[in-house]
Tab-separated table of N, CA and C in Angstrom:
chain	number	residue	atom	x	y	z
P	4	MET	N	-73.671	-105.234	62.835
P	4	MET	CA	-73.802	-106.533	63.466
P	4	MET	C	-72.428	-107.133	63.780
P	5	LYS	N	-71.487	-107.006	62.827
P	5	LYS	CA	-70.139	-107.540	63.018
P	5	LYS	C	-69.467	-106.885	64.220
P	6	LYS	N	-69.659	-105.560	64.369
P	6	LYS	CA	-69.057	-104.823	65.475
P	6	LYS	C	-69.666	-105.270	66.808
P	7	ILE	N	-70.967	-105.526	66.838
P	7	ILE	CA	-71.632	-105.970	68.065
P	7	ILE	C	-71.116	-107.354	68.465
P	8	CYS	N	-70.995	-108.264	67.490
P	8	CYS	CA	-70.494	-109.607	67.785
P	8	CYS	C	-69.070	-109.573	68.317
P	9	SER	N	-68.219	-108.743	67.713
P	9	SER	CA	-66.835	-108.677	68.188
P	9	SER	C	-66.775	-108.046	69.578
P	10	THR	N	-67.640	-107.089	69.873
P	10	THR	CA	-67.689	-106.478	71.208
P	10	THR	C	-68.148	-107.493	72.243
P	11	ILE	N	-69.178	-108.287	71.900
P	11	ILE	CA	-69.666	-109.317	72.821
P	11	ILE	C	-68.577	-110.355	73.070
P	12	LEU	N	-67.887	-110.768	72.024
P	12	LEU	CA	-66.796	-111.737	72.173
P	12	LEU	C	-65.687	-111.178	73.055
P	13	ALA	N	-65.331	-109.930	72.852
P	13	ALA	CA	-64.284	-109.297	73.670
P	13	ALA	C	-64.694	-109.254	75.136
P	14	LEU	N	-65.951	-108.925	75.412
P	14	LEU	CA	-66.434	-108.888	76.797
P	14	LEU	C	-66.446	-110.284	77.414
P	15	MET	N	-66.870	-111.281	76.635
P	15	MET	CA	-66.868	-112.656	77.150
P	15	MET	C	-65.466	-113.097	77.518
P	16	LEU	N	-64.493	-112.781	76.687
P	16	LEU	CA	-63.112	-113.165	76.964
P	16	LEU	C	-62.534	-112.393	78.149
P	17	ALA	N	-62.934	-111.157	78.302
P	17	ALA	CA	-62.413	-110.341	79.392
P	17	ALA	C	-62.879	-110.842	80.749
P	18	PHE	N	-64.078	-111.446	80.795
P	18	PHE	CA	-64.626	-111.894	82.068
P	18	PHE	C	-64.490	-113.387	82.307
P	19	SER	N	-63.790	-114.071	81.480
P	19	SER	CA	-63.591	-115.503	81.675
P	19	SER	C	-62.098	-115.802	81.708
P	20	SER	N	-61.764	-116.986	82.233
P	20	SER	CA	-60.350	-117.357	82.180
P	20	SER	C	-60.033	-117.783	80.758
P	21	ILE	N	-58.783	-117.618	80.392
P	21	ILE	CA	-58.365	-117.867	79.019
P	21	ILE	C	-57.431	-119.059	78.995
P	22	SER	N	-57.636	-119.929	78.066
P	22	SER	CA	-56.753	-121.078	77.881
P	22	SER	C	-56.053	-120.934	76.542
P	23	ALA	N	-54.739	-120.840	76.586
P	23	ALA	CA	-53.966	-120.765	75.340
P	23	ALA	C	-53.379	-122.143	75.090
P	24	LEU	N	-53.768	-122.765	74.016
P	24	LEU	CA	-53.273	-124.091	73.682
P	24	LEU	C	-52.368	-123.984	72.481
P	25	ALA	N	-51.159	-124.484	72.624
P	25	ALA	CA	-50.214	-124.417	71.517
P	25	ALA	C	-49.469	-125.731	71.415
P	26	GLN	N	-49.177	-126.152	70.220
P	26	GLN	CA	-48.416	-127.377	70.016
P	26	GLN	C	-47.192	-127.049	69.175
P	27	GLY	N	-46.068	-126.841	69.858
P	27	GLY	CA	-44.831	-126.539	69.164
P	27	GLY	C	-44.808	-125.168	68.522
P	28	ASN	N	-45.702	-124.280	68.938
P	28	ASN	CA	-45.772	-122.937	68.376
P	28	ASN	C	-45.034	-121.957	69.267
P	29	SER	N	-45.000	-120.700	68.859
P	29	SER	CA	-44.322	-119.654	69.600
P	29	SER	C	-45.316	-118.928	70.493
P	30	LEU	N	-45.030	-118.859	71.793
P	30	LEU	CA	-45.872	-118.131	72.736
P	30	LEU	C	-44.991	-117.140	73.465
P	31	ASN	N	-45.290	-115.857	73.333
P	31	ASN	CA	-44.539	-114.802	74.008
P	31	ASN	C	-45.485	-114.050	74.935
P	32	ILE	N	-45.044	-113.832	76.160
P	32	ILE	CA	-45.829	-113.055	77.113
P	32	ILE	C	-44.959	-111.896	77.570
P	33	MET	N	-45.414	-110.667	77.272
P	33	MET	CA	-44.663	-109.465	77.624
P	33	MET	C	-45.604	-108.543	78.387
P	34	GLY	N	-45.375	-108.420	79.693
P	34	GLY	CA	-46.304	-107.638	80.505
P	34	GLY	C	-47.671	-108.282	80.454
P	35	ASN	N	-48.689	-107.552	80.041
P	35	ASN	CA	-50.033	-108.105	79.925
P	35	ASN	C	-50.380	-108.508	78.496
P	36	THR	N	-49.414	-108.540	77.610
P	36	THR	CA	-49.660	-108.879	76.209
P	36	THR	C	-49.275	-110.335	75.950
P	37	VAL	N	-50.210	-111.102	75.417
P	37	VAL	CA	-49.981	-112.501	75.079
P	37	VAL	C	-49.997	-112.619	73.563
P	38	MET	N	-48.912	-113.171	72.995
P	38	MET	CA	-48.799	-113.356	71.553
P	38	MET	C	-48.636	-114.841	71.258
P	39	VAL	N	-49.461	-115.387	70.363
P	39	VAL	CA	-49.319	-116.760	69.895
P	39	VAL	C	-49.010	-116.685	68.413
P	40	ASP	N	-47.842	-117.186	68.037
P	40	ASP	CA	-47.375	-117.112	66.646
P	40	ASP	C	-47.491	-115.698	66.079
P	41	GLY	N	-47.126	-114.696	66.895
P	41	GLY	CA	-47.108	-113.311	66.448
P	41	GLY	C	-48.453	-112.624	66.448
P	42	VAL	N	-49.524	-113.296	66.885
P	42	VAL	CA	-50.863	-112.699	66.901
P	42	VAL	C	-51.246	-112.392	68.344
P	43	LYS	N	-51.606	-111.125	68.605
P	43	LYS	CA	-51.973	-110.705	69.959
P	43	LYS	C	-53.254	-111.406	70.391
P	44	GLN	N	-53.236	-111.913	71.633
P	44	GLN	CA	-54.384	-112.624	72.187
P	44	GLN	C	-54.974	-111.827	73.341
P	45	PRO	N	-56.271	-112.003	73.625
P	45	PRO	CA	-56.837	-111.366	74.815
P	45	PRO	C	-56.184	-111.964	76.058
P	46	SER	N	-56.106	-111.196	77.142
P	46	SER	CA	-55.479	-111.712	78.357
P	46	SER	C	-56.425	-111.574	79.535
P	47	SER	N	-56.119	-112.283	80.587
P	47	SER	CA	-56.925	-112.302	81.792
P	47	SER	C	-56.002	-112.544	82.972
P	48	LEU	N	-56.452	-112.196	84.163
P	48	LEU	CA	-55.648	-112.463	85.349
P	48	LEU	C	-55.673	-113.941	85.714
P	49	ASN	N	-56.632	-114.701	85.175
P	49	ASN	CA	-56.731	-116.124	85.473
P	49	ASN	C	-56.392	-116.898	84.211
P	50	LEU	N	-55.124	-116.911	83.866
P	50	LEU	CA	-54.643	-117.472	82.609
P	50	LEU	C	-54.128	-118.886	82.814
P	51	PHE	N	-54.509	-119.800	81.941
P	51	PHE	CA	-53.999	-121.171	81.951
P	51	PHE	C	-53.384	-121.435	80.594
P	52	ILE	N	-52.187	-121.968	80.583
P	52	ILE	CA	-51.482	-122.209	79.328
P	52	ILE	C	-51.120	-123.681	79.246
P	53	SER	N	-51.557	-124.348	78.183
P	53	SER	CA	-51.225	-125.743	77.955
P	53	SER	C	-50.341	-125.818	76.722
P	54	TYR	N	-49.288	-126.627	76.797
P	54	TYR	CA	-48.291	-126.624	75.736
P	54	TYR	C	-47.835	-128.025	75.410
P	55	SER	N	-47.342	-128.222	74.219
P	55	SER	CA	-46.780	-129.504	73.811
P	55	SER	C	-45.503	-129.250	73.014
P	56	ASP	N	-44.363	-129.737	73.524
P	56	ASP	CA	-43.078	-129.598	72.825
P	56	ASP	C	-42.845	-128.189	72.304
P	57	GLY	N	-42.551	-127.262	73.173
P	57	GLY	CA	-42.366	-125.917	72.684
P	57	GLY	C	-41.520	-125.055	73.579
P	58	SER	N	-41.629	-123.744	73.357
P	58	SER	CA	-40.887	-122.784	74.153
P	58	SER	C	-41.792	-121.605	74.459
P	59	MET	N	-41.442	-120.906	75.524
P	59	MET	CA	-42.214	-119.760	75.965
P	59	MET	C	-41.248	-118.670	76.400
P	60	LYS	N	-41.572	-117.431	76.080
P	60	LYS	CA	-40.760	-116.296	76.506
P	60	LYS	C	-41.574	-115.450	77.472
P	61	PHE	N	-40.948	-115.120	78.609
P	61	PHE	CA	-41.555	-114.225	79.582
P	61	PHE	C	-40.718	-112.964	79.673
P	62	SER	N	-41.367	-111.801	79.683
P	62	SER	CA	-40.687	-110.531	79.868
P	62	SER	C	-41.553	-109.626	80.737
P	63	ASN	N	-41.126	-109.420	82.002
P	63	ASN	CA	-41.849	-108.562	82.947
P	63	ASN	C	-43.326	-108.926	83.025
P	64	THR	N	-43.586	-110.170	83.413
P	64	THR	CA	-44.931	-110.726	83.416
P	64	THR	C	-45.349	-111.138	84.820
P	65	SER	N	-46.623	-110.953	85.122
P	65	SER	CA	-47.196	-111.429	86.371
P	65	SER	C	-48.482	-112.172	86.040
P	66	LEU	N	-48.527	-113.479	86.368
P	66	LEU	CA	-49.693	-114.304	86.072
P	66	LEU	C	-50.123	-115.047	87.327
P	67	SER	N	-51.434	-115.293	87.433
P	67	SER	CA	-51.938	-116.073	88.562
P	67	SER	C	-53.079	-116.967	88.100
P	68	ALA	N	-53.301	-118.047	88.845
P	68	ALA	CA	-54.372	-118.991	88.534
P	68	ALA	C	-54.720	-119.759	89.806
P	69	GLN	N	-55.833	-120.453	89.780
P	69	GLN	CA	-56.240	-121.269	90.921
P	69	GLN	C	-55.695	-122.693	90.832
P	70	LYS	N	-55.374	-123.172	89.666
P	70	LYS	CA	-54.837	-124.516	89.471
P	70	LYS	C	-53.481	-124.386	88.781
P	71	ASN	N	-53.040	-125.442	88.101
P	71	ASN	CA	-51.775	-125.369	87.369
P	71	ASN	C	-51.825	-124.188	86.405
P	72	LEU	N	-50.804	-123.371	86.416
P	72	LEU	CA	-50.773	-122.196	85.547
P	72	LEU	C	-50.264	-122.556	84.156
P	73	ILE	N	-49.154	-123.278	84.100
P	73	ILE	CA	-48.562	-123.678	82.821
P	73	ILE	C	-48.343	-125.185	82.855
P	74	GLU	N	-48.842	-125.891	81.843
P	74	GLU	CA	-48.631	-127.326	81.706
P	74	GLU	C	-48.035	-127.614	80.343
P	75	SER	N	-47.082	-128.542	80.319
P	75	SER	CA	-46.490	-128.939	79.041
P	75	SER	C	-46.279	-130.436	79.017
P	76	GLU	N	-46.652	-131.048	77.919
P	76	GLU	CA	-46.319	-132.450	77.672
P	76	GLU	C	-45.257	-132.451	76.596
P	77	GLY	N	-44.079	-132.911	76.948
P	77	GLY	CA	-42.944	-132.874	76.034
P	77	GLY	C	-41.907	-131.900	76.554
P	78	ASP	N	-40.746	-131.900	75.955
P	78	ASP	CA	-39.662	-131.013	76.382
P	78	ASP	C	-40.084	-129.566	76.215
P	79	PHE	N	-39.663	-128.741	77.174
P	79	PHE	CA	-40.163	-127.369	77.249
P	79	PHE	C	-39.039	-126.421	77.643
P	80	VAL	N	-38.975	-125.261	77.000
P	80	VAL	CA	-37.958	-124.240	77.285
P	80	VAL	C	-38.669	-122.954	77.678
P	81	ILE	N	-38.233	-122.358	78.790
P	81	ILE	CA	-38.734	-121.051	79.212
P	81	ILE	C	-37.568	-120.075	79.145
P	82	ASP	N	-37.741	-119.008	78.369
P	82	ASP	CA	-36.726	-117.966	78.201
P	82	ASP	C	-37.219	-116.739	78.973
P	83	ILE	N	-36.427	-116.276	79.936
P	83	ILE	CA	-36.878	-115.186	80.814
P	83	ILE	C	-36.031	-113.935	80.650
P	84	SER	N	-36.715	-112.792	80.700
P	84	SER	CA	-36.047	-111.497	80.796
P	84	SER	C	-36.904	-110.620	81.692
P	85	GLY	N	-36.291	-109.678	82.370
P	85	GLY	CA	-37.034	-108.859	83.316
P	85	GLY	C	-37.436	-109.684	84.525
P	86	THR	N	-38.427	-109.191	85.281
P	86	THR	CA	-38.921	-109.871	86.473
P	86	THR	C	-40.285	-110.474	86.173
P	87	ASN	N	-40.425	-111.767	86.427
P	87	ASN	CA	-41.638	-112.509	86.100
P	87	ASN	C	-42.135	-113.242	87.326
P	88	VAL	N	-43.433	-113.131	87.620
P	88	VAL	CA	-44.029	-113.724	88.812
P	88	VAL	C	-45.181	-114.629	88.384
P	89	LEU	N	-45.115	-115.895	88.812
P	89	LEU	CA	-46.170	-116.869	88.541
P	89	LEU	C	-46.680	-117.392	89.875
P	90	LYS	N	-47.979	-117.220	90.147
P	90	LYS	CA	-48.548	-117.668	91.421
P	90	LYS	C	-49.807	-118.464	91.173
P	91	THR	N	-49.943	-119.552	91.943
P	91	THR	CA	-51.161	-120.335	91.883
P	91	THR	C	-51.572	-120.725	93.293
P	92	GLY	N	-52.873	-120.820	93.506
P	92	GLY	CA	-53.401	-121.122	94.831
P	92	GLY	C	-53.305	-122.594	95.202
P	93	ALA	N	-53.104	-123.456	94.234
P	93	ALA	CA	-53.018	-124.898	94.489
P	93	ALA	C	-52.160	-125.533	93.402
P	94	ASP	N	-51.869	-126.796	93.571
P	94	ASP	CA	-51.141	-127.569	92.572
P	94	ASP	C	-49.791	-126.947	92.230
P	95	TYR	N	-49.514	-126.697	90.922
P	95	TYR	CA	-48.188	-126.294	90.474
P	95	TYR	C	-48.265	-125.024	89.628
P	96	ALA	N	-47.273	-124.149	89.769
P	96	ALA	CA	-47.203	-122.993	88.870
P	96	ALA	C	-46.789	-123.466	87.479
P	97	ILE	N	-45.796	-124.363	87.429
P	97	ILE	CA	-45.324	-124.940	86.172
P	97	ILE	C	-45.284	-126.460	86.339
P	98	LYS	N	-45.940	-127.172	85.408
P	98	LYS	CA	-45.920	-128.639	85.415
P	98	LYS	C	-45.490	-129.107	84.031
P	99	VAL	N	-44.409	-129.902	83.989
P	99	VAL	CA	-43.871	-130.379	82.713
P	99	VAL	C	-43.718	-131.896	82.778
P	100	ILE	N	-44.288	-132.572	81.781
P	100	ILE	CA	-44.069	-134.000	81.612
P	100	ILE	C	-43.048	-134.101	80.477
P	101	GLY	N	-41.792	-134.170	80.825
P	101	GLY	CA	-40.677	-134.091	79.884
P	101	GLY	C	-39.573	-133.289	80.554
P	102	SER	N	-38.606	-132.827	79.794
P	102	SER	CA	-37.520	-132.030	80.386
P	102	SER	C	-37.876	-130.541	80.343
P	103	LEU	N	-37.349	-129.803	81.305
P	103	LEU	CA	-37.561	-128.356	81.383
P	103	LEU	C	-36.217	-127.653	81.394
P	104	THR	N	-36.072	-126.643	80.536
P	104	THR	CA	-34.903	-125.776	80.546
P	104	THR	C	-35.367	-124.357	80.797
P	105	ILE	N	-34.751	-123.695	81.771
P	105	ILE	CA	-35.014	-122.280	82.041
P	105	ILE	C	-33.737	-121.531	81.697
P	106	GLN	N	-33.869	-120.526	80.823
P	106	GLN	CA	-32.697	-119.788	80.357
P	106	GLN	C	-33.038	-118.303	80.245
P	107	GLY	N	-32.011	-117.504	80.065
P	107	GLY	CA	-32.191	-116.067	79.900
P	107	GLY	C	-31.447	-115.305	80.972
P	108	ASP	N	-31.727	-114.002	81.045
P	108	ASP	CA	-31.029	-113.162	82.019
P	108	ASP	C	-31.985	-112.500	83.000
P	109	GLY	N	-33.213	-112.985	83.067
P	109	GLY	CA	-34.214	-112.384	83.945
P	109	GLY	C	-34.413	-113.166	85.224
P	110	VAL	N	-35.552	-112.907	85.866
P	110	VAL	CA	-35.943	-113.561	87.113
P	110	VAL	C	-37.306	-114.208	86.893
P	111	ILE	N	-37.466	-115.447	87.363
P	111	ILE	CA	-38.776	-116.077	87.390
P	111	ILE	C	-39.030	-116.508	88.828
P	112	ASP	N	-40.110	-116.002	89.403
P	112	ASP	CA	-40.478	-116.231	90.800
P	112	ASP	C	-41.796	-116.996	90.801
P	113	CYS	N	-41.738	-118.288	91.161
P	113	CYS	CA	-42.908	-119.165	91.129
P	113	CYS	C	-43.335	-119.531	92.547
P	114	THR	N	-44.630	-119.420	92.823
P	114	THR	CA	-45.177	-119.795	94.120
P	114	THR	C	-46.406	-120.663	93.897
P	115	SER	N	-46.475	-121.764	94.645
P	115	SER	CA	-47.603	-122.684	94.544
P	115	SER	C	-47.751	-123.424	95.857
P	116	GLU	N	-48.936	-123.981	96.074
P	116	GLU	CA	-49.149	-124.734	97.300
P	116	GLU	C	-48.339	-126.025	97.306
P	117	LYS	N	-48.320	-126.722	96.185
P	117	LYS	CA	-47.529	-127.949	96.081
P	117	LYS	C	-46.137	-127.557	95.591
P	118	ALA	N	-45.563	-128.276	94.664
P	118	ALA	CA	-44.268	-127.886	94.102
P	118	ALA	C	-44.485	-126.706	93.160
P	119	ALA	N	-43.708	-125.655	93.323
P	119	ALA	CA	-43.852	-124.494	92.439
P	119	ALA	C	-43.521	-124.885	91.005
P	120	ILE	N	-42.467	-125.690	90.847
P	120	ILE	CA	-42.080	-126.218	89.534
P	120	ILE	C	-42.015	-127.737	89.662
P	121	TYR	N	-42.899	-128.429	88.932
P	121	TYR	CA	-43.003	-129.883	88.984
P	121	TYR	C	-42.628	-130.439	87.613
P	122	VAL	N	-41.613	-131.322	87.579
P	122	VAL	CA	-41.131	-131.844	86.300
P	122	VAL	C	-40.968	-133.357	86.383
P	123	GLU	N	-41.637	-134.061	85.474
P	123	GLU	CA	-41.418	-135.500	85.338
P	123	GLU	C	-40.341	-135.681	84.283
P	124	GLY	N	-39.095	-135.458	84.703
P	124	GLY	CA	-37.935	-135.490	83.827
P	124	GLY	C	-36.832	-134.657	84.444
P	125	ASP	N	-35.931	-134.161	83.606
P	125	ASP	CA	-34.783	-133.373	84.057
P	125	ASP	C	-35.088	-131.878	84.010
P	126	VAL	N	-34.437	-131.136	84.910
P	126	VAL	CA	-34.517	-129.674	84.931
P	126	VAL	C	-33.120	-129.122	84.715
P	127	THR	N	-32.986	-128.164	83.781
P	127	THR	CA	-31.721	-127.472	83.558
P	127	THR	C	-31.962	-125.980	83.674
P	128	ILE	N	-31.192	-125.324	84.535
P	128	ILE	CA	-31.244	-123.875	84.674
P	128	ILE	C	-29.938	-123.354	84.091
P	129	SER	N	-30.051	-122.649	82.959
P	129	SER	CA	-28.836	-122.214	82.260
P	129	SER	C	-28.760	-120.699	82.146
P	130	GLY	N	-29.304	-120.017	83.130
P	130	GLY	CA	-29.223	-118.565	83.154
P	130	GLY	C	-30.363	-117.979	83.952
P	131	GLY	N	-30.213	-116.741	84.341
P	131	GLY	CA	-31.247	-116.053	85.092
P	131	GLY	C	-31.304	-116.486	86.541
P	132	THR	N	-32.338	-116.007	87.212
P	132	THR	CA	-32.572	-116.336	88.615
P	132	THR	C	-33.916	-117.034	88.724
P	133	VAL	N	-33.930	-118.198	89.371
P	133	VAL	CA	-35.159	-118.960	89.567
P	133	VAL	C	-35.465	-118.990	91.056
P	134	ILE	N	-36.631	-118.491	91.412
P	134	ILE	CA	-37.118	-118.533	92.791
P	134	ILE	C	-38.351	-119.421	92.774
P	135	ALA	N	-38.332	-120.512	93.535
P	135	ALA	CA	-39.440	-121.463	93.551
P	135	ALA	C	-39.845	-121.731	94.997
P	136	LYS	N	-41.097	-121.383	95.322
P	136	LYS	CA	-41.577	-121.517	96.701
P	136	LYS	C	-42.853	-122.344	96.743
P	137	ALA	N	-42.872	-123.348	97.652
P	137	ALA	CA	-44.084	-124.124	97.915
P	137	ALA	C	-44.640	-123.658	99.248
P	138	THR	N	-45.925	-123.313	99.298
P	138	THR	CA	-46.518	-122.791	100.524
P	138	THR	C	-47.120	-123.883	101.397
P	139	GLY	N	-47.368	-125.075	100.836
P	139	GLY	CA	-47.930	-126.178	101.607
P	139	GLY	C	-46.866	-126.913	102.392
P	140	GLU	N	-47.306	-127.684	103.375
P	140	GLU	CA	-46.371	-128.472	104.173
P	140	GLU	C	-45.854	-129.654	103.372
P	141	ASN	N	-44.582	-129.975	103.557
P	141	ASN	CA	-43.940	-131.147	102.960
P	141	ASN	C	-43.952	-131.149	101.439
P	142	PHE	N	-43.873	-129.995	100.829
P	142	PHE	CA	-43.764	-129.899	99.379
P	142	PHE	C	-42.458	-129.214	99.024
P	143	TYR	N	-42.158	-129.097	97.719
P	143	TYR	CA	-40.864	-128.636	97.248
P	143	TYR	C	-40.998	-127.379	96.393
P	144	GLY	N	-39.938	-126.563	96.379
P	144	GLY	CA	-39.878	-125.457	95.433
P	144	GLY	C	-39.771	-126.000	94.023
P	145	ILE	N	-38.792	-126.894	93.794
P	145	ILE	CA	-38.638	-127.586	92.510
P	145	ILE	C	-38.632	-129.078	92.789
P	146	TYR	N	-39.522	-129.805	92.105
P	146	TYR	CA	-39.568	-131.257	92.206
P	146	TYR	C	-39.299	-131.827	90.817
P	147	ALA	N	-38.333	-132.737	90.721
P	147	ALA	CA	-38.023	-133.378	89.440
P	147	ALA	C	-37.790	-134.860	89.670
P	148	THR	N	-38.294	-135.684	88.752
P	148	THR	CA	-38.043	-137.122	88.854
P	148	THR	C	-36.652	-137.463	88.317
P	149	GLY	N	-36.084	-136.559	87.522
P	149	GLY	CA	-34.737	-136.741	86.970
P	149	GLY	C	-33.742	-135.869	87.722
P	150	THR	N	-32.739	-135.398	87.021
P	150	THR	CA	-31.700	-134.588	87.652
P	150	THR	C	-32.042	-133.091	87.525
P	151	ILE	N	-31.544	-132.325	88.476
P	151	ILE	CA	-31.641	-130.858	88.436
P	151	ILE	C	-30.231	-130.334	88.263
P	152	THR	N	-29.994	-129.623	87.146
P	152	THR	CA	-28.667	-129.113	86.827
P	152	THR	C	-28.731	-127.593	86.748
P	153	VAL	N	-27.818	-126.934	87.470
P	153	VAL	CA	-27.700	-125.478	87.396
P	153	VAL	C	-26.370	-125.181	86.717
P	154	GLU	N	-26.457	-124.686	85.487
P	154	GLU	CA	-25.239	-124.372	84.716
P	154	GLU	C	-24.798	-122.933	84.939
P	155	GLU	N	-25.742	-122.033	84.991
P	155	GLU	CA	-25.505	-120.619	85.271
P	155	GLU	C	-26.728	-120.106	85.993
P	156	GLY	N	-26.596	-118.916	86.569
P	156	GLY	CA	-27.768	-118.329	87.215
P	156	GLY	C	-27.666	-118.373	88.713
């Protein structure tokens, strides 16, 4: 019975979008593997990640969603290595209410209909390559209500 329940749960997760909610915890995404506080999580092509005051590591990752892909309330750090692609059909690939820092030695390529990276606060890019594309008319690759600072990258 236990094996049947775990199989049904695995199938349900495989065919539904997954929401990873973390509050100040560690979230690492490496390829198709999602780890929350060191525990492997099921993954899906329609992944939504909600965060509060934390950090995220991307390594050779490709994610897509129909709405905001990553949302954070509070200051947020994204550490990148390898080539990472975030695409959404509408709204924002990354939305942060607080400050955003992007660091590392990789590439993050964000595409969204509105602003690819939307920040209600300051943006600091302190390493790597950031590609931000808005596909809609009169929108921005990176939109910030505060300052945008590029230190390296």
